[in-house]
PDB file of C-alpha atoms in Angstrom:
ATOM      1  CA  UNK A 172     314.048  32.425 275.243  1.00 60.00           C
ATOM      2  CA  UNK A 173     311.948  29.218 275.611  1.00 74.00           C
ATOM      3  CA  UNK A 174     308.179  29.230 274.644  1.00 80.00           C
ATOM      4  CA  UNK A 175     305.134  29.338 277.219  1.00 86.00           C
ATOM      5  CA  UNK A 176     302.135  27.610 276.205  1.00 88.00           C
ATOM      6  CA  UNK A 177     299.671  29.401 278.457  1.00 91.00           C
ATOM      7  CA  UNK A 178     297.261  28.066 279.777  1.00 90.00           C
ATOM      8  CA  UNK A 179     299.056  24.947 279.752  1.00 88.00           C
ATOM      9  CA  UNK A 180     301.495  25.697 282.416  1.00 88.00           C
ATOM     10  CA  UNK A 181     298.894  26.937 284.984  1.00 86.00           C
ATOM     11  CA  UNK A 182     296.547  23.822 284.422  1.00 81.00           C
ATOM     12  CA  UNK A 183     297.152  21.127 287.185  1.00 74.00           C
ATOM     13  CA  UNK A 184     295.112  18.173 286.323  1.00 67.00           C
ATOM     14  CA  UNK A 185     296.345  18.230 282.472  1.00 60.00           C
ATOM     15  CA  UNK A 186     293.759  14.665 281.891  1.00 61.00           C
ATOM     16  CA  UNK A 187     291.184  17.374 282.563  1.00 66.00           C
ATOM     17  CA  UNK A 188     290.516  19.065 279.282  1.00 69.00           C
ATOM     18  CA  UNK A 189     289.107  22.799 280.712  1.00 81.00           C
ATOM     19  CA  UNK A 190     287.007  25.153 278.503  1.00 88.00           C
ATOM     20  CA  UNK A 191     286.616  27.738 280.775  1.00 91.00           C
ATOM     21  CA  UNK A 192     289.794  28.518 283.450  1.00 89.00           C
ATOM     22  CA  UNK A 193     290.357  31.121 285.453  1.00 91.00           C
ATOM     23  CA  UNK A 194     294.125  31.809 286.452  1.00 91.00           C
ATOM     24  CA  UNK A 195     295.678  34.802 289.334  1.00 91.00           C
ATOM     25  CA  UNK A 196     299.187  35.935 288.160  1.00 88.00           C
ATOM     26  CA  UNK A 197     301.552  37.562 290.152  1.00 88.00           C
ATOM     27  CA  UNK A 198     305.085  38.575 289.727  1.00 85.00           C
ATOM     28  CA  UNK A 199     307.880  40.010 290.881  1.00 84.00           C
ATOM     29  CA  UNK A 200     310.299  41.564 287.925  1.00 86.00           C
ATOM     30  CA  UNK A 201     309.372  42.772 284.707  1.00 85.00           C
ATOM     31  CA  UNK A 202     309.357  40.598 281.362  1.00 86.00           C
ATOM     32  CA  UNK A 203     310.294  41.748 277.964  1.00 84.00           C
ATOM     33  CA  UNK A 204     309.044  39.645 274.658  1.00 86.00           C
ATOM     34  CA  UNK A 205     308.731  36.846 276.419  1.00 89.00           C
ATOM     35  CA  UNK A 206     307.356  33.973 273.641  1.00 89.00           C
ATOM     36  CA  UNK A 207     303.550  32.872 274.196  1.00 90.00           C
ATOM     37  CA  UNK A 208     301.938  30.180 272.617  1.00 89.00           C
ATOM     38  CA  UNK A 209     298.102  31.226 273.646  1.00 91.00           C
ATOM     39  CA  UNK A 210     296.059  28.264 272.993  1.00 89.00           C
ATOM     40  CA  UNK A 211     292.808  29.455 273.961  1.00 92.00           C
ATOM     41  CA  UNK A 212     291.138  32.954 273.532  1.00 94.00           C
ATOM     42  CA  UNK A 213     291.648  35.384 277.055  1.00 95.00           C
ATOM     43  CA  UNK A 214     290.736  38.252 279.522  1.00 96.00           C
ATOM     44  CA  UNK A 215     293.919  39.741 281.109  1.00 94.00           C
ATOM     45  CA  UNK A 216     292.538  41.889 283.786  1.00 93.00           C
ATOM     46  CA  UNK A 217     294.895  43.614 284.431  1.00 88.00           C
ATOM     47  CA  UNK A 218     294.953  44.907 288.479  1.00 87.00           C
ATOM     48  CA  UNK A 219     298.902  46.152 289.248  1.00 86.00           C
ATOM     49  CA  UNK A 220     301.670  47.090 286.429  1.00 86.00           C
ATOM     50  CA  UNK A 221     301.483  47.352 282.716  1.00 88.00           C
ATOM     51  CA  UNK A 222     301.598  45.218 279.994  1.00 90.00           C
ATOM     52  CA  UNK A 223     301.933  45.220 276.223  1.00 88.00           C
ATOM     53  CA  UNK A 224     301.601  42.450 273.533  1.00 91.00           C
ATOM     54  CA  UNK A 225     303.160  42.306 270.124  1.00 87.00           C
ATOM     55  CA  UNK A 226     301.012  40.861 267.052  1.00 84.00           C
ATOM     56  CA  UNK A 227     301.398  39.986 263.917  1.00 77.00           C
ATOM     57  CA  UNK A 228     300.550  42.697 262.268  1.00 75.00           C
ATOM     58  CA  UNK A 229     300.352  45.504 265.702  1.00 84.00           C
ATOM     59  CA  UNK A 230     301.266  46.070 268.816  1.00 87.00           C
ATOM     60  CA  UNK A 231     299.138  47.094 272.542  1.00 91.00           C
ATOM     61  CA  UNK A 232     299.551  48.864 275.533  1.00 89.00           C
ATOM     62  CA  UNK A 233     297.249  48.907 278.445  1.00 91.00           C
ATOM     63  CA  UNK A 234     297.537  49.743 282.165  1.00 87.00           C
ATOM     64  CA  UNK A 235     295.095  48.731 285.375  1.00 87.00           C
ATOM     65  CA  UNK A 236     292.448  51.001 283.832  1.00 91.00           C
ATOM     66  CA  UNK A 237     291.773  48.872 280.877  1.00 93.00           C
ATOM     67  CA  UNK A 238     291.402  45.311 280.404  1.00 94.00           C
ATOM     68  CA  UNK A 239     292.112  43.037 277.221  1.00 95.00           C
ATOM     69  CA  UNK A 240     290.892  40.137 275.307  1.00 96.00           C
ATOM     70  CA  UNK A 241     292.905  38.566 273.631  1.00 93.00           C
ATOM     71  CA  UNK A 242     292.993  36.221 270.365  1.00 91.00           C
ATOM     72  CA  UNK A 243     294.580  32.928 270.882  1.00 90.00           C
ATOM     73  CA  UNK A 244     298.105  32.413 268.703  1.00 87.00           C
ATOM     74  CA  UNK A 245     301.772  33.352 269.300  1.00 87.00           C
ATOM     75  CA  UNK A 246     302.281  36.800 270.930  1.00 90.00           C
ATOM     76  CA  UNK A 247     305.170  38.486 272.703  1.00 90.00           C
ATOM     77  CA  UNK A 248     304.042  39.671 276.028  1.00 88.00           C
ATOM     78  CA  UNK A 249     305.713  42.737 277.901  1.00 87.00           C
ATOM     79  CA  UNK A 250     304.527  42.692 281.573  1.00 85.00           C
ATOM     80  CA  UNK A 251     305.954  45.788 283.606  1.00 84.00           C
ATOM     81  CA  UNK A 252     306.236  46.495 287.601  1.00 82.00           C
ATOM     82  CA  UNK A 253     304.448  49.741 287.687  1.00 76.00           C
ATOM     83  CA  UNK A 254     304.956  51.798 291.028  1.00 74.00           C
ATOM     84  CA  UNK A 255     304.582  48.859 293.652  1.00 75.00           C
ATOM     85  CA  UNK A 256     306.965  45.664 293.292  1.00 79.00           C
ATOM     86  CA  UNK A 257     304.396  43.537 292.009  1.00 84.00           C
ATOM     87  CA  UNK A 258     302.483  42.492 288.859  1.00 85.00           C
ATOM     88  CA  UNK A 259     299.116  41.114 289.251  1.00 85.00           C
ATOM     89  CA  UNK A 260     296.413  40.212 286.761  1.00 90.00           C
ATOM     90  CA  UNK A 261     293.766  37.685 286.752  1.00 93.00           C
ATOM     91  CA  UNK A 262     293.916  35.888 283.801  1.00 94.00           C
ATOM     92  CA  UNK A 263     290.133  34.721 282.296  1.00 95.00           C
ATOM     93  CA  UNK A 264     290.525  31.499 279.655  1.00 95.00           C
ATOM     94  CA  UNK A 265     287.809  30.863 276.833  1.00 95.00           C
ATOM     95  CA  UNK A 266     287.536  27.994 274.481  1.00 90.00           C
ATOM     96  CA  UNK A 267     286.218  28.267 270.825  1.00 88.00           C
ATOM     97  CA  UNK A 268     283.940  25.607 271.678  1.00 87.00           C
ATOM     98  CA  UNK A 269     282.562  27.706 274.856  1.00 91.00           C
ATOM     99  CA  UNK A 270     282.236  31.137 273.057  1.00 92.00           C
ATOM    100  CA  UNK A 271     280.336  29.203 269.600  1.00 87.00           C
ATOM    101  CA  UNK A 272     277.663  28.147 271.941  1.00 88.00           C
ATOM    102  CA  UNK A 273     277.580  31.532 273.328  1.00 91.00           C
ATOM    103  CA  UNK A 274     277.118  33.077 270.073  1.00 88.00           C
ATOM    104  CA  UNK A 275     274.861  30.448 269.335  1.00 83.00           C
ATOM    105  CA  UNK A 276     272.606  31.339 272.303  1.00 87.00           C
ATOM    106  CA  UNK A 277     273.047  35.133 272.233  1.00 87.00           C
ATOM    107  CA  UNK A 278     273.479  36.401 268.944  1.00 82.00           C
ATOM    108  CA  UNK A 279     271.868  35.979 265.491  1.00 71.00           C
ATOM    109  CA  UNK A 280     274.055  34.188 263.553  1.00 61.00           C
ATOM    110  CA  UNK A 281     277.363  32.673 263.957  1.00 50.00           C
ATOM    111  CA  UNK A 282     279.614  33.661 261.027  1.00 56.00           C
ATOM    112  CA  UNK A 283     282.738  34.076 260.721  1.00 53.00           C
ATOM    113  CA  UNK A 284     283.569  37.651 260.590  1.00 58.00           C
ATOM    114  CA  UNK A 285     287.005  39.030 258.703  1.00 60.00           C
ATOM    115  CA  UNK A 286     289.447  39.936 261.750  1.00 60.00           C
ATOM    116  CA  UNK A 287     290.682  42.840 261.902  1.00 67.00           C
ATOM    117  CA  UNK A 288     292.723  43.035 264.811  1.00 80.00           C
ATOM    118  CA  UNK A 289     293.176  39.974 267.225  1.00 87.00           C
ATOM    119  CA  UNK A 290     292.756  42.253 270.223  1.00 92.00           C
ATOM    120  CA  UNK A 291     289.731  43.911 272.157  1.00 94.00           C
ATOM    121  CA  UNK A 292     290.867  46.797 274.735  1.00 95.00           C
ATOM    122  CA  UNK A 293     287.898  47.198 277.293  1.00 96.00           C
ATOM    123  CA  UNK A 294     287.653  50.459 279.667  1.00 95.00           C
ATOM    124  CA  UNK A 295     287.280  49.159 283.049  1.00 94.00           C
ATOM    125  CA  UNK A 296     283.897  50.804 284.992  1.00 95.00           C
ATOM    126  CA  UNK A 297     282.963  49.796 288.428  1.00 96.00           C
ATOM    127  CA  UNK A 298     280.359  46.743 286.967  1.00 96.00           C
ATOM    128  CA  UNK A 299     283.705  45.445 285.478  1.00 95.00           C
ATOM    129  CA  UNK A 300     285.991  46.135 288.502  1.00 94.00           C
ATOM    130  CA  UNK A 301     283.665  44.768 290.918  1.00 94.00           C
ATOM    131  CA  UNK A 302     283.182  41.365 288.323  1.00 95.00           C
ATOM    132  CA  UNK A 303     287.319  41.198 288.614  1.00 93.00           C
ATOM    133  CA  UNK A 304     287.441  41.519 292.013  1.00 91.00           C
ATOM    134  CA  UNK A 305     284.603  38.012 292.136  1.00 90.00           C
ATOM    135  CA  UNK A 306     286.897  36.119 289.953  1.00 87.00           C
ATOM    136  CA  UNK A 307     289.659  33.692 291.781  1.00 79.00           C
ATOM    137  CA  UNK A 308     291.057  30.683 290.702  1.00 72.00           C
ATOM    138  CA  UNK A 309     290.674  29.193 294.294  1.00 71.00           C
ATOM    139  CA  UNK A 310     286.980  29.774 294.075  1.00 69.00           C
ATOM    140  CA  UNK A 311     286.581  27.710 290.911  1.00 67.00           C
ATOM    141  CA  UNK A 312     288.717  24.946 292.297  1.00 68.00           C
ATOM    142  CA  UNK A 313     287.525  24.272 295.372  1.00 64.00           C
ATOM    143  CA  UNK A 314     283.385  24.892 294.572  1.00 66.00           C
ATOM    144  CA  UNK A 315     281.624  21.674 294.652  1.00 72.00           C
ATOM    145  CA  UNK A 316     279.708  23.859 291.585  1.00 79.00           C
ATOM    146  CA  UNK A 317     282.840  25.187 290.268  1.00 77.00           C
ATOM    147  CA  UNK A 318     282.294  24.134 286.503  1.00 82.00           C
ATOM    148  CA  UNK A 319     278.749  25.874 286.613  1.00 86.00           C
ATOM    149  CA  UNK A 320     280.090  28.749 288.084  1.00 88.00           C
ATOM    150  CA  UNK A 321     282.419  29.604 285.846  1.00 89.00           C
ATOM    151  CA  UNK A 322     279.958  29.591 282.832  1.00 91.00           C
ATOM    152  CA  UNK A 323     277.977  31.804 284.707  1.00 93.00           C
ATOM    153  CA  UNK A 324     280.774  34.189 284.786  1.00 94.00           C
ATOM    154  CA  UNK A 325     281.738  33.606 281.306  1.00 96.00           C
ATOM    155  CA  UNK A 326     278.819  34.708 279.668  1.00 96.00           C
ATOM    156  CA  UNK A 327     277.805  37.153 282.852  1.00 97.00           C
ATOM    157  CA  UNK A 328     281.300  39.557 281.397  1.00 97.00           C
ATOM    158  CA  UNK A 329     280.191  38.640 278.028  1.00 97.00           C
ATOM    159  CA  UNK A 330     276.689  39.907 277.905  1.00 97.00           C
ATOM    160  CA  UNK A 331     277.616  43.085 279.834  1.00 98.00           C
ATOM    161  CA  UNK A 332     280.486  43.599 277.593  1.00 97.00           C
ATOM    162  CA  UNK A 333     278.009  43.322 274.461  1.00 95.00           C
ATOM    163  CA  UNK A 334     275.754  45.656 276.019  1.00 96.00           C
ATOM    164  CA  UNK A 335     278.818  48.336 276.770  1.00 97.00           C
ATOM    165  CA  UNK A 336     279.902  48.139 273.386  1.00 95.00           C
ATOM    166  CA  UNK A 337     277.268  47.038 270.993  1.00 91.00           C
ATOM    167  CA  UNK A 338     278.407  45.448 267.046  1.00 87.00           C
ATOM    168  CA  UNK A 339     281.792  46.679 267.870  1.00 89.00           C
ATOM    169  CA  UNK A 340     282.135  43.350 269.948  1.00 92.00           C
ATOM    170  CA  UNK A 341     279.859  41.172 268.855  1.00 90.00           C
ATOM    171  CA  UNK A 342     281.938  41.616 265.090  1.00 86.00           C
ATOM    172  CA  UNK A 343     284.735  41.101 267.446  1.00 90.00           C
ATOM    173  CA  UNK A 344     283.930  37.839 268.953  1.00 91.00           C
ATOM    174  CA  UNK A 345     282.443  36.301 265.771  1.00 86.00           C
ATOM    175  CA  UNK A 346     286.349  37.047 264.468  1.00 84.00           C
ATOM    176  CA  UNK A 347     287.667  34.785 267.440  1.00 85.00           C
ATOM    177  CA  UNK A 348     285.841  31.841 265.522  1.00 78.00           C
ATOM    178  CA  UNK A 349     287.427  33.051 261.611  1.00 56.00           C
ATOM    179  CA  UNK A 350     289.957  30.649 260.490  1.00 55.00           C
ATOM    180  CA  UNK A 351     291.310  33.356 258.438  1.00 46.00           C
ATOM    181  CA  UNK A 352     295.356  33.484 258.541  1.00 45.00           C
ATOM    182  CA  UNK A 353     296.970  36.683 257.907  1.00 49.00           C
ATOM    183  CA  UNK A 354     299.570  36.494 255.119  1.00 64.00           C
ATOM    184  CA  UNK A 355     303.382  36.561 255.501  1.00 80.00           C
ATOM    185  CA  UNK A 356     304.342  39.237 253.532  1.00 80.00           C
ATOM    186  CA  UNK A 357     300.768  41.514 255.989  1.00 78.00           C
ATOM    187  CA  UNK A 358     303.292  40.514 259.252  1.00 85.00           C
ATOM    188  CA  UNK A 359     306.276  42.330 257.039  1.00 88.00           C
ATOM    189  CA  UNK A 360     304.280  45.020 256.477  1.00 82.00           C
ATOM    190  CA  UNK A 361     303.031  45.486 259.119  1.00 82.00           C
ATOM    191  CA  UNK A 362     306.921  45.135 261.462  1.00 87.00           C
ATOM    192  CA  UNK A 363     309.331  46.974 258.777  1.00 88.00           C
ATOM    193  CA  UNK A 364     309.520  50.262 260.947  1.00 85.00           C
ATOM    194  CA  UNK A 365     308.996  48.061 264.322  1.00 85.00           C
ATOM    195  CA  UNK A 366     312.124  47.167 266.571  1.00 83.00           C
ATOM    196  CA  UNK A 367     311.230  43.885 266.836  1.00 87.00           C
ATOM    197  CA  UNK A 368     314.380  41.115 265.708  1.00 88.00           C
ATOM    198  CA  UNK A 369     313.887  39.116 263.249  1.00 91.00           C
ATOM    199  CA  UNK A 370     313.781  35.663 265.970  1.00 92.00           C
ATOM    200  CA  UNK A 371     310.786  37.631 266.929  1.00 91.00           C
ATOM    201  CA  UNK A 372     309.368  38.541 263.532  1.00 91.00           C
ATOM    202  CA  UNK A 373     309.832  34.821 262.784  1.00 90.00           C
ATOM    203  CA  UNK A 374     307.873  34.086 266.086  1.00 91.00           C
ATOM    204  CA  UNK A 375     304.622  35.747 264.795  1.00 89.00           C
ATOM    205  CA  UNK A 376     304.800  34.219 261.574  1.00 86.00           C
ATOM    206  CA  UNK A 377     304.544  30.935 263.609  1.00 84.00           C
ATOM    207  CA  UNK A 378     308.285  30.321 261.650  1.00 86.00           C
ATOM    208  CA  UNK A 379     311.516  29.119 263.366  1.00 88.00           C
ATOM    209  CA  UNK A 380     314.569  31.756 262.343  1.00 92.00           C
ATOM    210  CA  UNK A 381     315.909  29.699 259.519  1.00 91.00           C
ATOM    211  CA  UNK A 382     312.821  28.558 257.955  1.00 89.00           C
ATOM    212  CA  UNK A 383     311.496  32.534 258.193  1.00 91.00           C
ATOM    213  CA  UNK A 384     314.824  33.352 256.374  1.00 93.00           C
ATOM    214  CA  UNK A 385     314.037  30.806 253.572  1.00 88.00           C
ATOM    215  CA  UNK A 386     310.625  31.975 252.896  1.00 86.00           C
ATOM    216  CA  UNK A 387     311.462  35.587 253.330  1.00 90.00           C
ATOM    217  CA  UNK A 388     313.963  35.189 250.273  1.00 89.00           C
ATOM    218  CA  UNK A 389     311.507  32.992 248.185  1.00 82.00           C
ATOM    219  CA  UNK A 390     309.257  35.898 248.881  1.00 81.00           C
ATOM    220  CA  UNK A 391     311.156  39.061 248.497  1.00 84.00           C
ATOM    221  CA  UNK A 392     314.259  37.885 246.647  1.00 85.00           C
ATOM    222  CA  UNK A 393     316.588  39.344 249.201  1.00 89.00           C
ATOM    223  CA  UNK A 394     318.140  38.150 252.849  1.00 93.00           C
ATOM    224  CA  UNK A 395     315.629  39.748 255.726  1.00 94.00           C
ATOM    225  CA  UNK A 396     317.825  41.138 257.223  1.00 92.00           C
ATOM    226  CA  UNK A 397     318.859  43.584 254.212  1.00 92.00           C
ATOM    227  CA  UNK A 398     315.821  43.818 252.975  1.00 93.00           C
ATOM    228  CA  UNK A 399     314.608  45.249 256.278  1.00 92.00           C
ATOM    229  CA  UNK A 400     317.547  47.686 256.803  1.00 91.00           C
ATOM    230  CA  UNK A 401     317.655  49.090 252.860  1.00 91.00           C
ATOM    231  CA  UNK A 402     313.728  50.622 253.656  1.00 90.00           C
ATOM    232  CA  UNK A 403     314.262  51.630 257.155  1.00 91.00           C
ATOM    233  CA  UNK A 404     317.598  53.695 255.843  1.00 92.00           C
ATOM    234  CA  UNK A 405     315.231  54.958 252.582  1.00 90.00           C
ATOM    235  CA  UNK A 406     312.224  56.393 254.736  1.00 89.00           C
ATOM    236  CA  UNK A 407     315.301  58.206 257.114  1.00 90.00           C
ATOM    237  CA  UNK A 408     316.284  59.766 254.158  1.00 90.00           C
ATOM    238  CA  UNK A 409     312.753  60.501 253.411  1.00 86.00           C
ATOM    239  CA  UNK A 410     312.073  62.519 256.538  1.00 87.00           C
ATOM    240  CA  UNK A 411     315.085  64.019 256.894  1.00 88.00           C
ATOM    241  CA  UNK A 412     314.824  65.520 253.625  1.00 85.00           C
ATOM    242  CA  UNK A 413     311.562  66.977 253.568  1.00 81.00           C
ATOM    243  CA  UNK A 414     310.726  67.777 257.551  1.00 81.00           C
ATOM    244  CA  UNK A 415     313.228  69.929 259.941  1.00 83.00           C
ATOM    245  CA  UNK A 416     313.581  66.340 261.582  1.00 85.00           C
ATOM    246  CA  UNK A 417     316.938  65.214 262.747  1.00 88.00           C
ATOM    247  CA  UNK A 418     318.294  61.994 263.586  1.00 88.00           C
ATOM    248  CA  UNK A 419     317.828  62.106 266.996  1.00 88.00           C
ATOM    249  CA  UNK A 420     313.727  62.707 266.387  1.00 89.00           C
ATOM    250  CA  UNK A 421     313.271  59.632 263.800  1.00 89.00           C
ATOM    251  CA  UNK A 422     315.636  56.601 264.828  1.00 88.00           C
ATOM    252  CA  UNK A 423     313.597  55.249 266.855  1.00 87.00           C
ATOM    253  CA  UNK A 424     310.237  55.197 264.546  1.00 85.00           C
ATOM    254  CA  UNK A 425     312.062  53.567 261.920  1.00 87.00           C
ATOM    255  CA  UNK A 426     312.985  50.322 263.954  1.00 86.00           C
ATOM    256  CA  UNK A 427     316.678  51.124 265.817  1.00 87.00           C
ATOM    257  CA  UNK A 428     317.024  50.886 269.443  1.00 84.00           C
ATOM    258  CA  UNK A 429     320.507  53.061 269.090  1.00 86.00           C
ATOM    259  CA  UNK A 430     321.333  56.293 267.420  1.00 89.00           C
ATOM    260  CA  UNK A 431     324.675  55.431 267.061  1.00 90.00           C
ATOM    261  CA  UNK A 432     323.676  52.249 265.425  1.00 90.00           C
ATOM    262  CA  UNK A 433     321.680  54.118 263.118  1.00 90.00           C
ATOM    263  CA  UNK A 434     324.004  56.890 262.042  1.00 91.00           C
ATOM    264  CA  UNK A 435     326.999  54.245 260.962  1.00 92.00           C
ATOM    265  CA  UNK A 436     324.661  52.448 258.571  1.00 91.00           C
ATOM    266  CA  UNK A 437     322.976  55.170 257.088  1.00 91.00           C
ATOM    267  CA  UNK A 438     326.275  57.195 256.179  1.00 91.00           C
ATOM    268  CA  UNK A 439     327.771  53.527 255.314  1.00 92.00           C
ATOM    269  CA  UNK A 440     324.658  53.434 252.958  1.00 90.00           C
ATOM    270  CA  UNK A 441     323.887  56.878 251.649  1.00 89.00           C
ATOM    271  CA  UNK A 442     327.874  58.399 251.810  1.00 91.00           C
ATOM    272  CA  UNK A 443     326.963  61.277 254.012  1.00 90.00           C
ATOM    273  CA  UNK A 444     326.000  61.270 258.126  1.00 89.00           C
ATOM    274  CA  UNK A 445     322.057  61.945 258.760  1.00 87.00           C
ATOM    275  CA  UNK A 446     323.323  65.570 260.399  1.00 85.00           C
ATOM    276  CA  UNK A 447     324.985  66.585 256.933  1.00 83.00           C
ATOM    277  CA  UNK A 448     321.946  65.110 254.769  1.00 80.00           C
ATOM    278  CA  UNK A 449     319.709  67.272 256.838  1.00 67.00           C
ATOM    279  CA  UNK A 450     321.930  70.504 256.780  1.00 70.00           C
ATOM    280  CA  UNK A 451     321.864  69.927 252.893  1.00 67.00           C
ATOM    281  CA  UNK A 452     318.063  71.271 252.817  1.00 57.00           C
TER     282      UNK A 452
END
């Protein structure tokens, strides 16, 4: 699956270097992992559908209640039809350059904060329905005071959103400007039980497939993909020894999409099927 850089693709005048863009996105079938480059910090608000975005380190849901901003860097986005045969979001770009001066103007001090997570769900009210519904990329086009415009939206959604929730997102937005980089073997971690493929691991470590592969082994001493498959197998035999779990209940949480899949390598590993093991108790 090729690579979007967004906003790139939406940008028509590409001379024009943009700090602030606003973009409407509409489609018509759903889209699952595809590969985002995000090269500048975003709102999705999110209208029609459902959408989820893999990280690093975690993973988000949110539906036409919520909102998200979102850290700039290399995500997999989900975007689901919901019960009409549309998705539609407006899509809300930042630069780092735009949101420094806001912190600049607004807030104490502009340090960079340790990130936590490079995601910010917001809880749409009517304030923040009734600021979507304002936004439109043909306004800001076509506005002989378009560029002004803009910044007055920009930090309008800003200040309200630092007034709804306080330090939470100020610390929040002072991580957008961290240059901290989260560690190889944190995105591991943080993906052994996930069903994400190892292209896709790769992905979030910013890593083609076969240079992922090399590092993984200088890392761990041992081929991802074995690595990966010897701890999933050891926490199934974890839980089905100590809960009244069965195979059926766990598969899933420990990163297979198939229970069949699942039950062939774990008797293939551990001699006996995941029913017997359990039985055994």
């Amino acid at each position: 699956m090729p690579i979007e850089n967004i906003p790139e693709i939406y940008i028509q005048n590409k001379k024009t270097p943009q700090d602030i863009f606003v973009y409407d996105f509409r489609m018509t079938s759903d889209v699952v992992k595809s590969k985002v480059n995000l090269s500048m910090n975003m709102f999705s608000f999110l209208q029609v559908g459902k959408k989820q975005v893999h990280f690093a380190g975690t993973s988000v849901a949110v539906n036409k209640a919520q909102s998200l901003l979102l850290k700039k860097g290399n995500w997999l986005w989900t975007e689901l039809l919901d019960t009409e045969a549309i998705y539609y979001c407006k899509l809300f770009f930042f630069s780092e350059k735009k949101l420094t001066d806001f912190l600049s103007k607004y807030t104490n001090n502009v340090k960079p904060y340790q990130e936590e997570v490079p995601y910010f769900v917001i809880e749409n009210d009517d304030y923040i329905a009734t600021f979507i519904n304002s936004l439109s990329s043909g306004t800001f086009t076509s506005h002989r005071y378009s560029d002004a415009l803009l910044v007055l939206k920009f930090e309008e959604i800003m200040l309200y959103l630092l007034n709804k929730y306080g330090n939470k997102f100020e610390y929040y937005l002072h991580s957008l400007i961290s240059k901290e980089i989260s560690p190889f073997k944190n995105v591991i971690d943080s993906n052994v039980y996930s069903n994400l493929k190892l292209e896709e691991i790769a992905f979030l470590c910013n890593m083609s497939l076969s240079t992922f592969k090399r590092h993984f082994i200088n890392e761990y001493n041992e081929p991802p993909g074995k690595w990966l498959q010897d701890r999933r197998l050891q926490k199934a035999k974890e839980l089905l020894q100590s809960s009244e779990l069965k195979a059926s209940d766990i598969y899933l949480e420990i990163g297979y999409n198939n229970l069949s899949n699942f039950s062939i390598a774990f008797k293939n590993k551990f001699g006996i099927s995941p029913t017997d093991i359990s039985n055994l108790k």
